[in-house]
Amino acid sequence: MTLNEMIQQCAGDIDETLTKSAAGTYEGEELSIATKIVTGINYAYQLVAREKYVLTELETVTLDERGTFNLASLLRPAVRLLNVYDSYGEEADWSLRNESLLTCRDHAGEQLQVEYAFLPPRMPIGDLAAEPLVPENRVDHLLFCYYANFYVLSLEPDNESREKAATFLGLFNSAFDQLQTRVSQYMTISVER
């Protein structure tokens, strides 16, 4: 799903109609609502990547003379180091200090392959054709829409809508490990305003 498709899905779920200008962008009140929706989509998108490690990268790094490498120097923001491989493709003996310093004493000065989960960049409202890096066969993109729906409702002035939405958002955040990532097969959410 593109960002625009997700915005339109969310808008329909919360009984909003968002039309784009002749230039193909959202403006005025539509932009305000679309921005709230995109904020919710991005939060859920980053949460999935941070907690489920669905986006991984294999990158070649060079260790210094002490056999260390700072993970902050990776091309993408690392969420978790998954494994390290030597030049033969075998798992290297490694440790991680202070959550950012990779240490492989037996491989000082060598190039190694580092496999890590990374945090994707946020999808900007200005790029409506953007798609999440997480493929839909790994995580149903409707999950991002469902979260965004409740996020938008949590901002409503109506106390009842806010309370219901806040309860769902709290459950979503605290029980994320039990949440199904293929939600469209398991649940249907009806949003009433």
mmCIF file of N, CA and C in Angstrom, residues 16-75:
data_model
loop_
_atom_site.group_PDB
_atom_site.id
_atom_site.type_symbol
_atom_site.label_atom_id
_atom_site.label_comp_id
_atom_site.label_asym_id
_atom_site.label_seq_id
_atom_site.Cartn_x
_atom_site.Cartn_y
_atom_site.Cartn_z
ATOM 1 N N GLU A 16 -14.116 10.215 7.418
ATOM 2 C CA GLU A 16 -13.626 11.474 6.853
ATOM 3 C C GLU A 16 -13.470 11.286 5.347
ATOM 4 N N THR A 17 -13.667 12.362 4.613
ATOM 5 C CA THR A 17 -13.424 12.350 3.179
ATOM 6 C C THR A 17 -12.292 13.319 2.901
ATOM 7 N N LEU A 18 -11.192 12.799 2.409
ATOM 8 C CA LEU A 18 -10.029 13.633 2.125
ATOM 9 C C LEU A 18 -9.837 13.708 0.625
ATOM 10 N N THR A 19 -9.973 14.902 0.084
ATOM 11 C CA THR A 19 -9.737 15.095 -1.340
ATOM 12 C C THR A 19 -8.454 15.888 -1.525
ATOM 13 N N LYS A 20 -7.773 15.579 -2.604
ATOM 14 C CA LYS A 20 -6.521 16.267 -2.897
ATOM 15 C C LYS A 20 -6.798 17.445 -3.819
ATOM 16 N N SER A 21 -5.903 18.410 -3.767
ATOM 17 C CA SER A 21 -6.009 19.583 -4.642
ATOM 18 C C SER A 21 -5.644 19.185 -6.071
ATOM 19 N N ALA A 22 -5.765 20.129 -6.983
ATOM 20 C CA ALA A 22 -5.403 19.880 -8.381
ATOM 21 C C ALA A 22 -3.924 19.517 -8.509
ATOM 22 N N ALA A 23 -3.117 19.989 -7.560
ATOM 23 C CA ALA A 23 -1.679 19.689 -7.577
ATOM 24 C C ALA A 23 -1.373 18.289 -7.042
ATOM 25 N N GLY A 24 -2.410 17.572 -6.551
ATOM 26 C CA GLY A 24 -2.201 16.219 -6.044
ATOM 27 C C GLY A 24 -1.727 16.164 -4.608
ATOM 28 N N THR A 25 -1.967 17.239 -3.842
ATOM 29 C CA THR A 25 -1.561 17.276 -2.443
ATOM 30 C C THR A 25 -2.775 17.571 -1.575
ATOM 31 N N TYR A 26 -2.628 17.309 -0.302
ATOM 32 C CA TYR A 26 -3.678 17.670 0.653
ATOM 33 C C TYR A 26 -3.425 19.094 1.114
ATOM 34 N N GLU A 27 -4.492 19.849 1.291
ATOM 35 C CA GLU A 27 -4.366 21.242 1.725
ATOM 36 C C GLU A 27 -5.419 21.544 2.774
ATOM 37 N N GLY A 28 -5.178 22.575 3.564
ATOM 38 C CA GLY A 28 -6.142 23.044 4.546
ATOM 39 C C GLY A 28 -6.478 22.001 5.590
ATOM 40 N N GLU A 29 -7.780 21.832 5.844
ATOM 41 C CA GLU A 29 -8.256 20.879 6.847
ATOM 42 C C GLU A 29 -7.883 19.442 6.469
ATOM 43 N N GLU A 30 -7.919 19.135 5.178
ATOM 44 C CA GLU A 30 -7.521 17.798 4.727
ATOM 45 C C GLU A 30 -6.061 17.509 5.067
ATOM 46 N N LEU A 31 -5.214 18.512 4.917
ATOM 47 C CA LEU A 31 -3.797 18.355 5.267
ATOM 48 C C LEU A 31 -3.636 18.116 6.754
ATOM 49 N N SER A 32 -4.404 18.823 7.566
ATOM 50 C CA SER A 32 -4.334 18.659 9.017
ATOM 51 C C SER A 32 -4.699 17.224 9.418
ATOM 52 N N ILE A 33 -5.791 16.710 8.859
ATOM 53 C CA ILE A 33 -6.219 15.341 9.175
ATOM 54 C C ILE A 33 -5.215 14.335 8.621
ATOM 55 N N ALA A 34 -4.780 14.531 7.379
ATOM 56 C CA ALA A 34 -3.810 13.614 6.769
ATOM 57 C C ALA A 34 -2.506 13.591 7.562
ATOM 58 N N THR A 35 -2.086 14.727 8.088
ATOM 59 C CA THR A 35 -0.852 14.790 8.884
ATOM 60 C C THR A 35 -0.996 13.979 10.169
ATOM 61 N N LYS A 36 -2.151 14.057 10.807
ATOM 62 C CA LYS A 36 -2.393 13.255 12.016
ATOM 63 C C LYS A 36 -2.358 11.765 11.677
ATOM 64 N N ILE A 37 -2.981 11.417 10.558
ATOM 65 C CA ILE A 37 -2.994 10.016 10.136
ATOM 66 C C ILE A 37 -1.567 9.536 9.860
ATOM 67 N N VAL A 38 -0.781 10.332 9.155
ATOM 68 C CA VAL A 38 0.596 9.944 8.828
ATOM 69 C C VAL A 38 1.435 9.814 10.100
ATOM 70 N N THR A 39 1.192 10.652 11.088
ATOM 71 C CA THR A 39 1.904 10.541 12.363
ATOM 72 C C THR A 39 1.628 9.182 12.999
ATOM 73 N N GLY A 40 0.358 8.771 13.010
ATOM 74 C CA GLY A 40 0.008 7.466 13.564
ATOM 75 C C GLY A 40 0.589 6.315 12.763
ATOM 76 N N ILE A 41 0.536 6.434 11.442
ATOM 77 C CA ILE A 41 1.104 5.398 10.570
ATOM 78 C C ILE A 41 2.604 5.258 10.827
ATOM 79 N N ASN A 42 3.312 6.376 10.895
ATOM 80 C CA ASN A 42 4.760 6.333 11.116
ATOM 81 C C ASN A 42 5.115 5.752 12.473
ATOM 82 N N TYR A 43 4.326 6.082 13.501
ATOM 83 C CA TYR A 43 4.611 5.529 14.828
ATOM 84 C C TYR A 43 4.499 4.001 14.785
ATOM 85 N N ALA A 44 3.395 3.495 14.226
ATOM 86 C CA ALA A 44 3.196 2.041 14.162
ATOM 87 C C ALA A 44 4.259 1.382 13.288
ATOM 88 N N TYR A 45 4.602 2.029 12.191
ATOM 89 C CA TYR A 45 5.616 1.528 11.263
ATOM 90 C C TYR A 45 6.961 1.376 11.960
ATOM 91 N N GLN A 46 7.346 2.392 12.701
ATOM 92 C CA GLN A 46 8.631 2.328 13.395
ATOM 93 C C GLN A 46 8.582 1.344 14.571
ATOM 94 N N LEU A 47 7.423 1.262 15.235
ATOM 95 C CA LEU A 47 7.284 0.315 16.340
ATOM 96 C C LEU A 47 7.434 -1.121 15.850
ATOM 97 N N VAL A 48 6.797 -1.442 14.728
ATOM 98 C CA VAL A 48 6.921 -2.784 14.154
ATOM 99 C C VAL A 48 8.386 -3.090 13.842
ATOM 100 N N ALA A 49 9.084 -2.150 13.220
ATOM 101 C CA ALA A 49 10.493 -2.368 12.876
ATOM 102 C C ALA A 49 11.358 -2.497 14.128
ATOM 103 N N ARG A 50 11.061 -1.709 15.153
ATOM 104 C CA ARG A 50 11.857 -1.719 16.375
ATOM 105 C C ARG A 50 11.640 -2.986 17.199
ATOM 106 N N GLU A 51 10.400 -3.458 17.250
ATOM 107 C CA GLU A 51 10.075 -4.589 18.128
ATOM 108 C C GLU A 51 10.126 -5.948 17.436
ATOM 109 N N LYS A 52 9.821 -5.998 16.159
ATOM 110 C CA LYS A 52 9.730 -7.285 15.457
ATOM 111 C C LYS A 52 10.942 -7.591 14.584
ATOM 112 N N TYR A 53 11.850 -6.649 14.428
ATOM 113 C CA TYR A 53 13.070 -6.840 13.635
ATOM 114 C C TYR A 53 12.761 -7.340 12.222
ATOM 115 N N VAL A 54 11.769 -6.723 11.578
ATOM 116 C CA VAL A 54 11.345 -7.165 10.250
ATOM 117 C C VAL A 54 12.212 -6.603 9.133
ATOM 118 N N LEU A 55 12.979 -5.570 9.415
ATOM 119 C CA LEU A 55 13.860 -4.992 8.410
ATOM 120 C C LEU A 55 15.297 -5.296 8.795
ATOM 121 N N THR A 56 15.987 -6.054 7.946
ATOM 122 C CA THR A 56 17.373 -6.407 8.265
ATOM 123 C C THR A 56 18.282 -6.021 7.111
ATOM 124 N N GLU A 57 19.528 -5.834 7.457
ATOM 125 C CA GLU A 57 20.547 -5.424 6.485
ATOM 126 C C GLU A 57 21.809 -6.231 6.778
ATOM 127 N N LEU A 58 22.535 -6.547 5.727
ATOM 128 C CA LEU A 58 23.835 -7.196 5.856
ATOM 129 C C LEU A 58 24.847 -6.211 5.282
ATOM 130 N N GLU A 59 25.765 -5.771 6.128
ATOM 131 C CA GLU A 59 26.700 -4.710 5.730
ATOM 132 C C GLU A 59 28.135 -5.119 6.069
ATOM 133 N N THR A 60 29.060 -4.781 5.194
ATOM 134 C CA THR A 60 30.472 -5.061 5.430
ATOM 135 C C THR A 60 31.074 -3.921 6.248
ATOM 136 N N VAL A 61 31.762 -4.270 7.316
ATOM 137 C CA VAL A 61 32.417 -3.276 8.172
ATOM 138 C C VAL A 61 33.878 -3.685 8.368
ATOM 139 N N THR A 62 34.701 -2.715 8.680
ATOM 140 C CA THR A 62 36.113 -2.987 8.972
ATOM 141 C C THR A 62 36.375 -2.701 10.439
ATOM 142 N N LEU A 63 36.881 -3.697 11.136
ATOM 143 C CA LEU A 63 37.202 -3.528 12.557
ATOM 144 C C LEU A 63 38.510 -2.766 12.701
ATOM 145 N N ASP A 64 38.646 -2.046 13.805
ATOM 146 C CA ASP A 64 39.894 -1.328 14.050
ATOM 147 C C ASP A 64 40.942 -2.297 14.605
ATOM 148 N N GLU A 65 42.112 -1.772 14.959
ATOM 149 C CA GLU A 65 43.211 -2.639 15.426
ATOM 150 C C GLU A 65 42.918 -3.323 16.758
ATOM 151 N N ARG A 66 41.893 -2.849 17.478
ATOM 152 C CA ARG A 66 41.493 -3.488 18.740
ATOM 153 C C ARG A 66 40.372 -4.505 18.516
ATOM 154 N N GLY A 67 39.915 -4.631 17.257
ATOM 155 C CA GLY A 67 38.847 -5.574 16.943
ATOM 156 C C GLY A 67 37.463 -5.040 17.289
ATOM 157 N N THR A 68 37.312 -3.717 17.233
ATOM 158 C CA THR A 68 36.020 -3.116 17.580
ATOM 159 C C THR A 68 35.455 -2.301 16.417
ATOM 160 N N PHE A 69 34.157 -2.070 16.480
ATOM 161 C CA PHE A 69 33.469 -1.246 15.490
ATOM 162 C C PHE A 69 32.269 -0.612 16.179
ATOM 163 N N ASN A 70 32.101 0.711 15.970
ATOM 164 C CA ASN A 70 30.978 1.418 16.563
ATOM 165 C C ASN A 70 29.768 1.297 15.643
ATOM 166 N N LEU A 71 28.666 0.744 16.160
ATOM 167 C CA LEU A 71 27.473 0.521 15.349
ATOM 168 C C LEU A 71 26.827 1.824 14.861
ATOM 169 N N ALA A 72 27.165 2.935 15.474
ATOM 170 C CA ALA A 72 26.645 4.227 15.011
ATOM 171 C C ALA A 72 27.163 4.558 13.614
ATOM 172 N N SER A 73 28.221 3.878 13.185
ATOM 173 C CA SER A 73 28.794 4.119 11.854
ATOM 174 C C SER A 73 28.121 3.310 10.751
ATOM 175 N N LEU A 74 27.144 2.492 11.100
ATOM 176 C CA LEU A 74 26.428 1.724 10.081
ATOM 177 C C LEU A 74 25.612 2.662 9.193
ATOM 178 N N LEU A 75 25.295 2.212 7.990
ATOM 179 C CA LEU A 75 24.562 3.045 7.034
ATOM 180 C C LEU A 75 23.139 3.364 7.497
#
